[in-house]
Amino acid sequence: MTPATRYEMQILQSDMRMLIAIDDAAIELFPGAATSSDVAGKPYAVLHTDSLATLSGWREVMQAGGRPHRLVNNVYGYRQEVNNPDW
């Protein structure tokens, strides 16, 4: 598990190719968990950073592509869902 960081962004694993130059140590991959109706969930990735500039760059790319993502500020317990992430 990656050490606690100030910020994180959760995205679908299939969207990782949109973000270049990500440090592999800053990425956690999660398999899609089965839902209550035994439908497989979507695999997602959590990108960790302490840099607000890095987080903003990731956010711009995801928003420009209209892709779902979740932003988390671990210091303040803030969470924002963009484009209805469903994982």
JSON list of N, CA and C in Angstrom, two decimals:
[
{"chain": "A", "resi": 1, "resn": "MET", "atom": "N", "xyz": [0.84, -1.18, 0.00]},
{"chain": "A", "resi": 1, "resn": "MET", "atom": "CA", "xyz": [0.00, 0.00, 0.00]},
{"chain": "A", "resi": 1, "resn": "MET", "atom": "C", "xyz": [0.88, 1.24, 0.00]},
{"chain": "A", "resi": 2, "resn": "THR", "atom": "N", "xyz": [0.45, 2.25, -0.72]},
{"chain": "A", "resi": 2, "resn": "THR", "atom": "CA", "xyz": [1.19, 3.50, -0.81]},
{"chain": "A", "resi": 2, "resn": "THR", "atom": "C", "xyz": [1.03, 4.29, 0.48]},
{"chain": "A", "resi": 3, "resn": "PRO", "atom": "N", "xyz": [2.09, 4.93, 0.96]},
{"chain": "A", "resi": 3, "resn": "PRO", "atom": "CA", "xyz": [1.97, 5.73, 2.17]},
{"chain": "A", "resi": 3, "resn": "PRO", "atom": "C", "xyz": [0.93, 6.84, 2.00]},
{"chain": "A", "resi": 4, "resn": "ALA", "atom": "N", "xyz": [0.37, 7.27, 3.10]},
{"chain": "A", "resi": 4, "resn": "ALA", "atom": "CA", "xyz": [-0.65, 8.32, 3.07]},
{"chain": "A", "resi": 4, "resn": "ALA", "atom": "C", "xyz": [-0.10, 9.58, 2.42]},
{"chain": "A", "resi": 5, "resn": "THR", "atom": "N", "xyz": [-0.88, 10.14, 1.53]},
{"chain": "A", "resi": 5, "resn": "THR", "atom": "CA", "xyz": [-0.52, 11.38, 0.87]},
{"chain": "A", "resi": 5, "resn": "THR", "atom": "C", "xyz": [-1.64, 12.38, 1.09]},
{"chain": "A", "resi": 6, "resn": "ARG", "atom": "N", "xyz": [-1.35, 13.60, 0.75]},
{"chain": "A", "resi": 6, "resn": "ARG", "atom": "CA", "xyz": [-2.32, 14.67, 0.95]},
{"chain": "A", "resi": 6, "resn": "ARG", "atom": "C", "xyz": [-3.51, 14.54, -0.01]},
{"chain": "A", "resi": 7, "resn": "TYR", "atom": "N", "xyz": [-3.22, 14.21, -1.28]},
{"chain": "A", "resi": 7, "resn": "TYR", "atom": "CA", "xyz": [-4.27, 14.15, -2.30]},
{"chain": "A", "resi": 7, "resn": "TYR", "atom": "C", "xyz": [-4.26, 12.81, -3.01]},
{"chain": "A", "resi": 8, "resn": "GLU", "atom": "N", "xyz": [-5.42, 12.45, -3.53]},
{"chain": "A", "resi": 8, "resn": "GLU", "atom": "CA", "xyz": [-5.49, 11.28, -4.40]},
{"chain": "A", "resi": 8, "resn": "GLU", "atom": "C", "xyz": [-6.57, 11.49, -5.44]},
{"chain": "A", "resi": 9, "resn": "MET", "atom": "N", "xyz": [-6.40, 10.82, -6.56]},
{"chain": "A", "resi": 9, "resn": "MET", "atom": "CA", "xyz": [-7.41, 10.80, -7.62]},
{"chain": "A", "resi": 9, "resn": "MET", "atom": "C", "xyz": [-7.69, 9.34, -7.95]},
{"chain": "A", "resi": 10, "resn": "GLN", "atom": "N", "xyz": [-8.96, 9.00, -8.01]},
{"chain": "A", "resi": 10, "resn": "GLN", "atom": "CA", "xyz": [-9.37, 7.65, -8.36]},
{"chain": "A", "resi": 10, "resn": "GLN", "atom": "C", "xyz": [-9.92, 7.68, -9.78]},
{"chain": "A", "resi": 11, "resn": "ILE", "atom": "N", "xyz": [-9.38, 6.80, -10.64]},
{"chain": "A", "resi": 11, "resn": "ILE", "atom": "CA", "xyz": [-9.80, 6.75, -12.04]},
{"chain": "A", "resi": 11, "resn": "ILE", "atom": "C", "xyz": [-9.94, 5.29, -12.46]},
{"chain": "A", "resi": 12, "resn": "LEU", "atom": "N", "xyz": [-10.62, 5.06, -13.56]},
{"chain": "A", "resi": 12, "resn": "LEU", "atom": "CA", "xyz": [-10.68, 3.71, -14.11]},
{"chain": "A", "resi": 12, "resn": "LEU", "atom": "C", "xyz": [-9.29, 3.31, -14.60]},
{"chain": "A", "resi": 13, "resn": "GLN", "atom": "N", "xyz": [-8.93, 2.05, -14.43]},
{"chain": "A", "resi": 13, "resn": "GLN", "atom": "CA", "xyz": [-7.62, 1.60, -14.90]},
{"chain": "A", "resi": 13, "resn": "GLN", "atom": "C", "xyz": [-7.46, 1.81, -16.40]},
{"chain": "A", "resi": 14, "resn": "SER", "atom": "N", "xyz": [-8.54, 1.71, -17.15]},
{"chain": "A", "resi": 14, "resn": "SER", "atom": "CA", "xyz": [-8.46, 1.90, -18.60]},
{"chain": "A", "resi": 14, "resn": "SER", "atom": "C", "xyz": [-8.13, 3.34, -18.97]},
{"chain": "A", "resi": 15, "resn": "ASP", "atom": "N", "xyz": [-8.31, 4.28, -18.05]},
{"chain": "A", "resi": 15, "resn": "ASP", "atom": "CA", "xyz": [-7.99, 5.69, -18.32]},
{"chain": "A", "resi": 15, "resn": "ASP", "atom": "C", "xyz": [-6.56, 6.06, -17.95]},
{"chain": "A", "resi": 16, "resn": "MET", "atom": "N", "xyz": [-5.81, 5.13, -17.40]},
{"chain": "A", "resi": 16, "resn": "MET", "atom": "CA", "xyz": [-4.44, 5.43, -16.97]},
{"chain": "A", "resi": 16, "resn": "MET", "atom": "C", "xyz": [-3.58, 5.89, -18.15]},
{"chain": "A", "resi": 17, "resn": "ARG", "atom": "N", "xyz": [-3.87, 5.41, -19.35]},
{"chain": "A", "resi": 17, "resn": "ARG", "atom": "CA", "xyz": [-3.07, 5.78, -20.51]},
{"chain": "A", "resi": 17, "resn": "ARG", "atom": "C", "xyz": [-3.19, 7.26, -20.84]},
{"chain": "A", "resi": 18, "resn": "MET", "atom": "N", "xyz": [-4.24, 7.92, -20.33]},
{"chain": "A", "resi": 18, "resn": "MET", "atom": "CA", "xyz": [-4.42, 9.35, -20.58]},
{"chain": "A", "resi": 18, "resn": "MET", "atom": "C", "xyz": [-3.41, 10.19, -19.81]},
{"chain": "A", "resi": 19, "resn": "LEU", "atom": "N", "xyz": [-2.89, 9.65, -18.73]},
{"chain": "A", "resi": 19, "resn": "LEU", "atom": "CA", "xyz": [-1.98, 10.40, -17.86]},
{"chain": "A", "resi": 19, "resn": "LEU", "atom": "C", "xyz": [-0.57, 9.86, -18.03]},
{"chain": "A", "resi": 20, "resn": "ILE", "atom": "N", "xyz": [0.31, 10.67, -18.58]},
{"chain": "A", "resi": 20, "resn": "ILE", "atom": "CA", "xyz": [1.68, 10.23, -18.80]},
{"chain": "A", "resi": 20, "resn": "ILE", "atom": "C", "xyz": [2.57, 10.65, -17.65]},
{"chain": "A", "resi": 21, "resn": "ALA", "atom": "N", "xyz": [3.69, 10.00, -17.53]},
{"chain": "A", "resi": 21, "resn": "ALA", "atom": "CA", "xyz": [4.73, 10.34, -16.55]},
{"chain": "A", "resi": 21, "resn": "ALA", "atom": "C", "xyz": [4.23, 10.26, -15.11]},
{"chain": "A", "resi": 22, "resn": "ILE", "atom": "N", "xyz": [3.55, 9.18, -14.79]},
{"chain": "A", "resi": 22, "resn": "ILE", "atom": "CA", "xyz": [3.13, 8.95, -13.40]},
{"chain": "A", "resi": 22, "resn": "ILE", "atom": "C", "xyz": [4.13, 8.00, -12.77]},
{"chain": "A", "resi": 23, "resn": "ASP", "atom": "N", "xyz": [4.60, 8.35, -11.60]},
{"chain": "A", "resi": 23, "resn": "ASP", "atom": "CA", "xyz": [5.52, 7.50, -10.85]},
{"chain": "A", "resi": 23, "resn": "ASP", "atom": "C", "xyz": [4.79, 6.22, -10.43]},
{"chain": "A", "resi": 24, "resn": "ASP", "atom": "N", "xyz": [5.32, 5.07, -10.80]},
{"chain": "A", "resi": 24, "resn": "ASP", "atom": "CA", "xyz": [4.67, 3.79, -10.47]},
{"chain": "A", "resi": 24, "resn": "ASP", "atom": "C", "xyz": [4.45, 3.60, -8.98]},
{"chain": "A", "resi": 25, "resn": "ALA", "atom": "N", "xyz": [5.31, 4.19, -8.15]},
{"chain": "A", "resi": 25, "resn": "ALA", "atom": "CA", "xyz": [5.17, 4.06, -6.70]},
{"chain": "A", "resi": 25, "resn": "ALA", "atom": "C", "xyz": [3.96, 4.83, -6.19]},
{"chain": "A", "resi": 26, "resn": "ALA", "atom": "N", "xyz": [3.41, 5.73, -7.00]},
{"chain": "A", "resi": 26, "resn": "ALA", "atom": "CA", "xyz": [2.28, 6.55, -6.58]},
{"chain": "A", "resi": 26, "resn": "ALA", "atom": "C", "xyz": [0.94, 5.96, -7.02]},
{"chain": "A", "resi": 27, "resn": "ILE", "atom": "N", "xyz": [0.95, 4.74, -7.54]},
{"chain": "A", "resi": 27, "resn": "ILE", "atom": "CA", "xyz": [-0.27, 4.15, -8.09]},
{"chain": "A", "resi": 27, "resn": "ILE", "atom": "C", "xyz": [-0.65, 2.88, -7.31]},
{"chain": "A", "resi": 28, "resn": "GLU", "atom": "N", "xyz": [-1.92, 2.79, -6.95]},
{"chain": "A", "resi": 28, "resn": "GLU", "atom": "CA", "xyz": [-2.48, 1.57, -6.38]},
{"chain": "A", "resi": 28, "resn": "GLU", "atom": "C", "xyz": [-3.55, 1.07, -7.34]},
{"chain": "A", "resi": 29, "resn": "LEU", "atom": "N", "xyz": [-3.55, -0.20, -7.66]},
{"chain": "A", "resi": 29, "resn": "LEU", "atom": "CA", "xyz": [-4.55, -0.77, -8.55]},
{"chain": "A", "resi": 29, "resn": "LEU", "atom": "C", "xyz": [-5.51, -1.64, -7.74]},
{"chain": "A", "resi": 30, "resn": "PHE", "atom": "N", "xyz": [-6.80, -1.52, -8.04]},
{"chain": "A", "resi": 30, "resn": "PHE", "atom": "CA", "xyz": [-7.83, -2.28, -7.34]},
{"chain": "A", "resi": 30, "resn": "PHE", "atom": "C", "xyz": [-8.67, -3.05, -8.35]},
{"chain": "A", "resi": 31, "resn": "PRO", "atom": "N", "xyz": [-8.89, -4.34, -8.12]},
{"chain": "A", "resi": 31, "resn": "PRO", "atom": "CA", "xyz": [-9.77, -5.09, -9.03]},
{"chain": "A", "resi": 31, "resn": "PRO", "atom": "C", "xyz": [-11.21, -4.64, -8.82]},
{"chain": "A", "resi": 32, "resn": "GLY", "atom": "N", "xyz": [-12.01, -4.85, -9.80]},
{"chain": "A", "resi": 32, "resn": "GLY", "atom": "CA", "xyz": [-13.42, -4.52, -9.65]},
{"chain": "A", "resi": 32, "resn": "GLY", "atom": "C", "xyz": [-14.07, -5.48, -8.67]},
{"chain": "A", "resi": 33, "resn": "ALA", "atom": "N", "xyz": [-14.70, -4.96, -7.65]},
{"chain": "A", "resi": 33, "resn": "ALA", "atom": "CA", "xyz": [-15.37, -5.80, -6.65]},
{"chain": "A", "resi": 33, "resn": "ALA", "atom": "C", "xyz": [-16.76, -6.19, -7.16]},
{"chain": "A", "resi": 34, "resn": "ALA", "atom": "N", "xyz": [-17.17, -7.39, -6.85]},
{"chain": "A", "resi": 34, "resn": "ALA", "atom": "CA", "xyz": [-18.50, -7.85, -7.25]},
{"chain": "A", "resi": 34, "resn": "ALA", "atom": "C", "xyz": [-19.56, -7.08, -6.47]},
{"chain": "A", "resi": 35, "resn": "THR", "atom": "N", "xyz": [-20.63, -6.72, -7.15]},
{"chain": "A", "resi": 35, "resn": "THR", "atom": "CA", "xyz": [-21.73, -6.02, -6.50]},
{"chain": "A", "resi": 35, "resn": "THR", "atom": "C", "xyz": [-22.68, -7.03, -5.88]},
{"chain": "A", "resi": 36, "resn": "SER", "atom": "N", "xyz": [-23.73, -6.55, -5.25]},
{"chain": "A", "resi": 36, "resn": "SER", "atom": "CA", "xyz": [-24.68, -7.44, -4.59]},
{"chain": "A", "resi": 36, "resn": "SER", "atom": "C", "xyz": [-25.37, -8.38, -5.57]},
{"chain": "A", "resi": 37, "resn": "SER", "atom": "N", "xyz": [-25.45, -8.00, -6.84]},
{"chain": "A", "resi": 37, "resn": "SER", "atom": "CA", "xyz": [-26.08, -8.87, -7.83]},
{"chain": "A", "resi": 37, "resn": "SER", "atom": "C", "xyz": [-25.05, -9.69, -8.59]},
{"chain": "A", "resi": 38, "resn": "ASP", "atom": "N", "xyz": [-23.84, -9.82, -8.03]},
{"chain": "A", "resi": 38, "resn": "ASP", "atom": "CA", "xyz": [-22.74, -10.60, -8.60]},
{"chain": "A", "resi": 38, "resn": "ASP", "atom": "C", "xyz": [-22.28, -10.09, -9.96]},
{"chain": "A", "resi": 39, "resn": "VAL", "atom": "N", "xyz": [-22.50, -8.82, -10.23]},
{"chain": "A", "resi": 39, "resn": "VAL", "atom": "CA", "xyz": [-21.98, -8.20, -11.44]},
{"chain": "A", "resi": 39, "resn": "VAL", "atom": "C", "xyz": [-20.59, -7.68, -11.12]},
{"chain": "A", "resi": 40, "resn": "ALA", "atom": "N", "xyz": [-19.63, -8.00, -11.96]},
{"chain": "A", "resi": 40, "resn": "ALA", "atom": "CA", "xyz": [-18.25, -7.57, -11.70]},
{"chain": "A", "resi": 40, "resn": "ALA", "atom": "C", "xyz": [-18.15, -6.05, -11.77]},
{"chain": "A", "resi": 41, "resn": "GLY", "atom": "N", "xyz": [-17.46, -5.46, -10.80]},
{"chain": "A", "resi": 41, "resn": "GLY", "atom": "CA", "xyz": [-17.24, -4.03, -10.80]},
{"chain": "A", "resi": 41, "resn": "GLY", "atom": "C", "xyz": [-16.10, -3.68, -11.73]},
{"chain": "A", "resi": 42, "resn": "LYS", "atom": "N", "xyz": [-15.88, -2.40, -11.92]},
{"chain": "A", "resi": 42, "resn": "LYS", "atom": "CA", "xyz": [-14.82, -1.95, -12.83]},
{"chain": "A", "resi": 42, "resn": "LYS", "atom": "C", "xyz": [-13.52, -1.77, -12.06]},
{"chain": "A", "resi": 43, "resn": "PRO", "atom": "N", "xyz": [-12.40, -2.27, -12.61]},
{"chain": "A", "resi": 43, "resn": "PRO", "atom": "CA", "xyz": [-11.11, -2.07, -11.94]},
{"chain": "A", "resi": 43, "resn": "PRO", "atom": "C", "xyz": [-10.72, -0.60, -12.00]},
{"chain": "A", "resi": 44, "resn": "TYR", "atom": "N", "xyz": [-10.22, -0.09, -10.87]},
{"chain": "A", "resi": 44, "resn": "TYR", "atom": "CA", "xyz": [-9.84, 1.32, -10.83]},
{"chain": "A", "resi": 44, "resn": "TYR", "atom": "C", "xyz": [-8.46, 1.48, -10.23]},
{"chain": "A", "resi": 45, "resn": "ALA", "atom": "N", "xyz": [-7.92, 2.67, -10.38]},
{"chain": "A", "resi": 45, "resn": "ALA", "atom": "CA", "xyz": [-6.59, 2.99, -9.87]},
{"chain": "A", "resi": 45, "resn": "ALA", "atom": "C", "xyz": [-6.70, 4.21, -8.96]},
{"chain": "A", "resi": 46, "resn": "VAL", "atom": "N", "xyz": [-5.84, 4.25, -7.95]},
{"chain": "A", "resi": 46, "resn": "VAL", "atom": "CA", "xyz": [-5.75, 5.42, -7.07]},
{"chain": "A", "resi": 46, "resn": "VAL", "atom": "C", "xyz": [-4.36, 6.01, -7.26]},
{"chain": "A", "resi": 47, "resn": "LEU", "atom": "N", "xyz": [-4.33, 7.27, -7.66]},
{"chain": "A", "resi": 47, "resn": "LEU", "atom": "CA", "xyz": [-3.08, 7.99, -7.88]},
{"chain": "A", "resi": 47, "resn": "LEU", "atom": "C", "xyz": [-2.83, 8.88, -6.68]},
{"chain": "A", "resi": 48, "resn": "HIS", "atom": "N", "xyz": [-1.66, 8.80, -6.09]},
{"chain": "A", "resi": 48, "resn": "HIS", "atom": "CA", "xyz": [-1.33, 9.54, -4.87]},
{"chain": "A", "resi": 48, "resn": "HIS", "atom": "C", "xyz": [-0.32, 10.65, -5.16]},
{"chain": "A", "resi": 49, "resn": "THR", "atom": "N", "xyz": [-0.51, 11.81, -4.51]},
{"chain": "A", "resi": 49, "resn": "THR", "atom": "CA", "xyz": [0.45, 12.90, -4.63]},
{"chain": "A", "resi": 49, "resn": "THR", "atom": "C", "xyz": [0.31, 13.85, -3.44]},
{"chain": "A", "resi": 50, "resn": "ASP", "atom": "N", "xyz": [1.38, 14.56, -3.15]},
{"chain": "A", "resi": 50, "resn": "ASP", "atom": "CA", "xyz": [1.34, 15.65, -2.18]},
{"chain": "A", "resi": 50, "resn": "ASP", "atom": "C", "xyz": [1.32, 17.00, -2.88]},
{"chain": "A", "resi": 51, "resn": "SER", "atom": "N", "xyz": [1.34, 17.00, -4.21]},
{"chain": "A", "resi": 51, "resn": "SER", "atom": "CA", "xyz": [1.41, 18.22, -5.00]},
{"chain": "A", "resi": 51, "resn": "SER", "atom": "C", "xyz": [0.04, 18.60, -5.55]},
{"chain": "A", "resi": 52, "resn": "LEU", "atom": "N", "xyz": [-0.43, 19.78, -5.17]},
{"chain": "A", "resi": 52, "resn": "LEU", "atom": "CA", "xyz": [-1.70, 20.27, -5.69]},
{"chain": "A", "resi": 52, "resn": "LEU", "atom": "C", "xyz": [-1.57, 20.55, -7.19]},
{"chain": "A", "resi": 53, "resn": "ALA", "atom": "N", "xyz": [-0.40, 20.98, -7.64]},
{"chain": "A", "resi": 53, "resn": "ALA", "atom": "CA", "xyz": [-0.18, 21.22, -9.07]},
{"chain": "A", "resi": 53, "resn": "ALA", "atom": "C", "xyz": [-0.31, 19.93, -9.87]},
{"chain": "A", "resi": 54, "resn": "THR", "atom": "N", "xyz": [0.24, 18.84, -9.36]},
{"chain": "A", "resi": 54, "resn": "THR", "atom": "CA", "xyz": [0.12, 17.54, -10.03]},
{"chain": "A", "resi": 54, "resn": "THR", "atom": "C", "xyz": [-1.33, 17.10, -10.09]},
{"chain": "A", "resi": 55, "resn": "LEU", "atom": "N", "xyz": [-2.03, 17.22, -8.97]},
{"chain": "A", "resi": 55, "resn": "LEU", "atom": "CA", "xyz": [-3.44, 16.84, -8.92]},
{"chain": "A", "resi": 55, "resn": "LEU", "atom": "C", "xyz": [-4.25, 17.67, -9.92]},
{"chain": "A", "resi": 56, "resn": "SER", "atom": "N", "xyz": [-3.98, 18.96, -9.99]},
{"chain": "A", "resi": 56, "resn": "SER", "atom": "CA", "xyz": [-4.69, 19.84, -10.93]},
{"chain": "A", "resi": 56, "resn": "SER", "atom": "C", "xyz": [-4.44, 19.43, -12.37]},
{"chain": "A", "resi": 57, "resn": "GLY", "atom": "N", "xyz": [-3.20, 19.05, -12.67]},
{"chain": "A", "resi": 57, "resn": "GLY", "atom": "CA", "xyz": [-2.88, 18.59, -14.02]},
{"chain": "A", "resi": 57, "resn": "GLY", "atom": "C", "xyz": [-3.65, 17.33, -14.38]},
{"chain": "A", "resi": 58, "resn": "TRP", "atom": "N", "xyz": [-3.69, 16.37, -13.45]},
{"chain": "A", "resi": 58, "resn": "TRP", "atom": "CA", "xyz": [-4.46, 15.15, -13.69]},
{"chain": "A", "resi": 58, "resn": "TRP", "atom": "C", "xyz": [-5.93, 15.48, -13.92]},
{"chain": "A", "resi": 59, "resn": "ARG", "atom": "N", "xyz": [-6.45, 16.38, -13.09]},
{"chain": "A", "resi": 59, "resn": "ARG", "atom": "CA", "xyz": [-7.86, 16.74, -13.17]},
{"chain": "A", "resi": 59, "resn": "ARG", "atom": "C", "xyz": [-8.19, 17.37, -14.52]},
{"chain": "A", "resi": 60, "resn": "GLU", "atom": "N", "xyz": [-7.33, 18.26, -14.99]},
{"chain": "A", "resi": 60, "resn": "GLU", "atom": "CA", "xyz": [-7.56, 18.91, -16.29]},
{"chain": "A", "resi": 60, "resn": "GLU", "atom": "C", "xyz": [-7.67, 17.89, -17.41]},
{"chain": "A", "resi": 61, "resn": "VAL", "atom": "N", "xyz": [-6.77, 16.91, -17.40]},
{"chain": "A", "resi": 61, "resn": "VAL", "atom": "CA", "xyz": [-6.78, 15.88, -18.45]},
{"chain": "A", "resi": 61, "resn": "VAL", "atom": "C", "xyz": [-8.07, 15.07, -18.39]},
{"chain": "A", "resi": 62, "resn": "MET", "atom": "N", "xyz": [-8.46, 14.66, -17.20]},
{"chain": "A", "resi": 62, "resn": "MET", "atom": "CA", "xyz": [-9.67, 13.84, -17.06]},
{"chain": "A", "resi": 62, "resn": "MET", "atom": "C", "xyz": [-10.92, 14.64, -17.43]},
{"chain": "A", "resi": 63, "resn": "GLN", "atom": "N", "xyz": [-10.99, 15.91, -17.03]},
{"chain": "A", "resi": 63, "resn": "GLN", "atom": "CA", "xyz": [-12.15, 16.72, -17.37]},
{"chain": "A", "resi": 63, "resn": "GLN", "atom": "C", "xyz": [-12.22, 17.00, -18.86]},
{"chain": "A", "resi": 64, "resn": "ALA", "atom": "N", "xyz": [-11.08, 17.26, -19.48]},
{"chain": "A", "resi": 64, "resn": "ALA", "atom": "CA", "xyz": [-11.06, 17.53, -20.93]},
{"chain": "A", "resi": 64, "resn": "ALA", "atom": "C", "xyz": [-11.56, 16.32, -21.71]},
{"chain": "A", "resi": 65, "resn": "GLY", "atom": "N", "xyz": [-11.29, 15.13, -21.20]},
{"chain": "A", "resi": 65, "resn": "GLY", "atom": "CA", "xyz": [-11.75, 13.91, -21.84]},
{"chain": "A", "resi": 65, "resn": "GLY", "atom": "C", "xyz": [-13.15, 13.49, -21.42]},
{"chain": "A", "resi": 66, "resn": "GLY", "atom": "N", "xyz": [-13.74, 14.22, -20.47]},
{"chain": "A", "resi": 66, "resn": "GLY", "atom": "CA", "xyz": [-15.08, 13.89, -19.99]},
{"chain": "A", "resi": 66, "resn": "GLY", "atom": "C", "xyz": [-15.13, 12.57, -19.23]},
{"chain": "A", "resi": 67, "resn": "ARG", "atom": "N", "xyz": [-14.02, 12.17, -18.64]},
{"chain": "A", "resi": 67, "resn": "ARG", "atom": "CA", "xyz": [-13.91, 10.88, -17.97]},
{"chain": "A", "resi": 67, "resn": "ARG", "atom": "C", "xyz": [-14.29, 10.98, -16.49]},
{"chain": "A", "resi": 68, "resn": "PRO", "atom": "N", "xyz": [-14.92, 9.92, -15.94]},
{"chain": "A", "resi": 68, "resn": "PRO", "atom": "CA", "xyz": [-15.27, 9.92, -14.53]},
{"chain": "A", "resi": 68, "resn": "PRO", "atom": "C", "xyz": [-14.02, 9.82, -13.65]},
{"chain": "A", "resi": 69, "resn": "HIS", "atom": "N", "xyz": [-14.04, 10.52, -12.54]},
{"chain": "A", "resi": 69, "resn": "HIS", "atom": "CA", "xyz": [-12.95, 10.43, -11.58]},
{"chain": "A", "resi": 69, "resn": "HIS", "atom": "C", "xyz": [-13.42, 10.93, -10.23]},
{"chain": "A", "resi": 70, "resn": "ARG", "atom": "N", "xyz": [-12.65, 10.63, -9.21]},
{"chain": "A", "resi": 70, "resn": "ARG", "atom": "CA", "xyz": [-12.97, 11.02, -7.84]},
{"chain": "A", "resi": 70, "resn": "ARG", "atom": "C", "xyz": [-11.73, 11.68, -7.26]},
{"chain": "A", "resi": 71, "resn": "LEU", "atom": "N", "xyz": [-11.89, 12.89, -6.71]},
{"chain": "A", "resi": 71, "resn": "LEU", "atom": "CA", "xyz": [-10.80, 13.62, -6.07]},
{"chain": "A", "resi": 71, "resn": "LEU", "atom": "C", "xyz": [-10.96, 13.51, -4.57]},
{"chain": "A", "resi": 72, "resn": "VAL", "atom": "N", "xyz": [-9.84, 13.29, -3.87]},
{"chain": "A", "resi": 72, "resn": "VAL", "atom": "CA", "xyz": [-9.88, 13.15, -2.41]},
{"chain": "A", "resi": 72, "resn": "VAL", "atom": "C", "xyz": [-8.78, 13.99, -1.80]},
{"chain": "A", "resi": 73, "resn": "ASN", "atom": "N", "xyz": [-9.14, 14.80, -0.79]},
{"chain": "A", "resi": 73, "resn": "ASN", "atom": "CA", "xyz": [-8.16, 15.52, 0.01]},
{"chain": "A", "resi": 73, "resn": "ASN", "atom": "C", "xyz": [-8.15, 14.82, 1.36]},
{"chain": "A", "resi": 74, "resn": "ASN", "atom": "N", "xyz": [-7.09, 14.05, 1.62]},
{"chain": "A", "resi": 74, "resn": "ASN", "atom": "CA", "xyz": [-7.03, 13.24, 2.84]},
{"chain": "A", "resi": 74, "resn": "ASN", "atom": "C", "xyz": [-6.85, 14.06, 4.11]},
{"chain": "A", "resi": 75, "resn": "VAL", "atom": "N", "xyz": [-6.32, 15.27, 4.00]},
{"chain": "A", "resi": 75, "resn": "VAL", "atom": "CA", "xyz": [-6.10, 16.11, 5.17]},
{"chain": "A", "resi": 75, "resn": "VAL", "atom": "C", "xyz": [-7.43, 16.61, 5.73]},
{"chain": "A", "resi": 76, "resn": "TYR", "atom": "N", "xyz": [-8.32, 17.05, 4.84]},
{"chain": "A", "resi": 76, "resn": "TYR", "atom": "CA", "xyz": [-9.59, 17.63, 5.27]},
{"chain": "A", "resi": 76, "resn": "TYR", "atom": "C", "xyz": [-10.78, 16.68, 5.12]},
{"chain": "A", "resi": 77, "resn": "GLY", "atom": "N", "xyz": [-10.52, 15.47, 4.65]},
{"chain": "A", "resi": 77, "resn": "GLY", "atom": "CA", "xyz": [-11.61, 14.52, 4.47]},
{"chain": "A", "resi": 77, "resn": "GLY", "atom": "C", "xyz": [-12.59, 14.92, 3.38]},
{"chain": "A", "resi": 78, "resn": "TYR", "atom": "N", "xyz": [-12.11, 15.67, 2.39]},
{"chain": "A", "resi": 78, "resn": "TYR", "atom": "CA", "xyz": [-12.95, 16.16, 1.30]},
{"chain": "A", "resi": 78, "resn": "TYR", "atom": "C", "xyz": [-12.93, 15.17, 0.15]},
{"chain": "A", "resi": 79, "resn": "ARG", "atom": "N", "xyz": [-14.08, 14.99, -0.48]},
{"chain": "A", "resi": 79, "resn": "ARG", "atom": "CA", "xyz": [-14.19, 14.07, -1.61]},
{"chain": "A", "resi": 79, "resn": "ARG", "atom": "C", "xyz": [-15.14, 14.67, -2.63]},
{"chain": "A", "resi": 80, "resn": "GLN", "atom": "N", "xyz": [-14.72, 14.67, -3.90]},
{"chain": "A", "resi": 80, "resn": "GLN", "atom": "CA", "xyz": [-15.56, 15.20, -4.98]},
{"chain": "A", "resi": 80, "resn": "GLN", "atom": "C", "xyz": [-15.63, 14.17, -6.10]},
{"chain": "A", "resi": 81, "resn": "GLU", "atom": "N", "xyz": [-16.84, 13.86, -6.52]},
{"chain": "A", "resi": 81, "resn": "GLU", "atom": "CA", "xyz": [-17.03, 12.93, -7.63]},
{"chain": "A", "resi": 81, "resn": "GLU", "atom": "C", "xyz": [-17.37, 13.72, -8.88]},
{"chain": "A", "resi": 82, "resn": "VAL", "atom": "N", "xyz": [-16.68, 13.41, -9.98]},
{"chain": "A", "resi": 82, "resn": "VAL", "atom": "CA", "xyz": [-16.85, 14.14, -11.23]},
{"chain": "A", "resi": 82, "resn": "VAL", "atom": "C", "xyz": [-17.28, 13.15, -12.32]},
{"chain": "A", "resi": 83, "resn": "ASN", "atom": "N", "xyz": [-18.32, 13.49, -13.04]},
{"chain": "A", "resi": 83, "resn": "ASN", "atom": "CA", "xyz": [-18.85, 12.65, -14.13]},
{"chain": "A", "resi": 83, "resn": "ASN", "atom": "C", "xyz": [-19.29, 11.27, -13.64]},
{"chain": "A", "resi": 84, "resn": "ASN", "atom": "N", "xyz": [-19.81, 11.24, -12.43]},
{"chain": "A", "resi": 84, "resn": "ASN", "atom": "CA", "xyz": [-20.49, 10.06, -11.89]},
{"chain": "A", "resi": 84, "resn": "ASN", "atom": "C", "xyz": [-19.67, 8.76, -11.93]},
{"chain": "A", "resi": 85, "resn": "PRO", "atom": "N", "xyz": [-18.56, 8.69, -11.20]},
{"chain": "A", "resi": 85, "resn": "PRO", "atom": "CA", "xyz": [-17.79, 7.44, -11.17]},
{"chain": "A", "resi": 85, "resn": "PRO", "atom": "C", "xyz": [-18.66, 6.32, -10.58]},
{"chain": "A", "resi": 86, "resn": "ASP", "atom": "N", "xyz": [-18.60, 5.14, -11.19]},
{"chain": "A", "resi": 86, "resn": "ASP", "atom": "CA", "xyz": [-19.49, 4.05, -10.77]},
{"chain": "A", "resi": 86, "resn": "ASP", "atom": "C", "xyz": [-18.73, 2.80, -10.35]},
{"chain": "A", "resi": 87, "resn": "TRP", "atom": "N", "xyz": [-17.62, 2.96, -9.67]},
{"chain": "A", "resi": 87, "resn": "TRP", "atom": "CA", "xyz": [-16.87, 1.80, -9.19]},
{"chain": "A", "resi": 87, "resn": "TRP", "atom": "C", "xyz": [-16.85, 1.79, -7.69]}
]
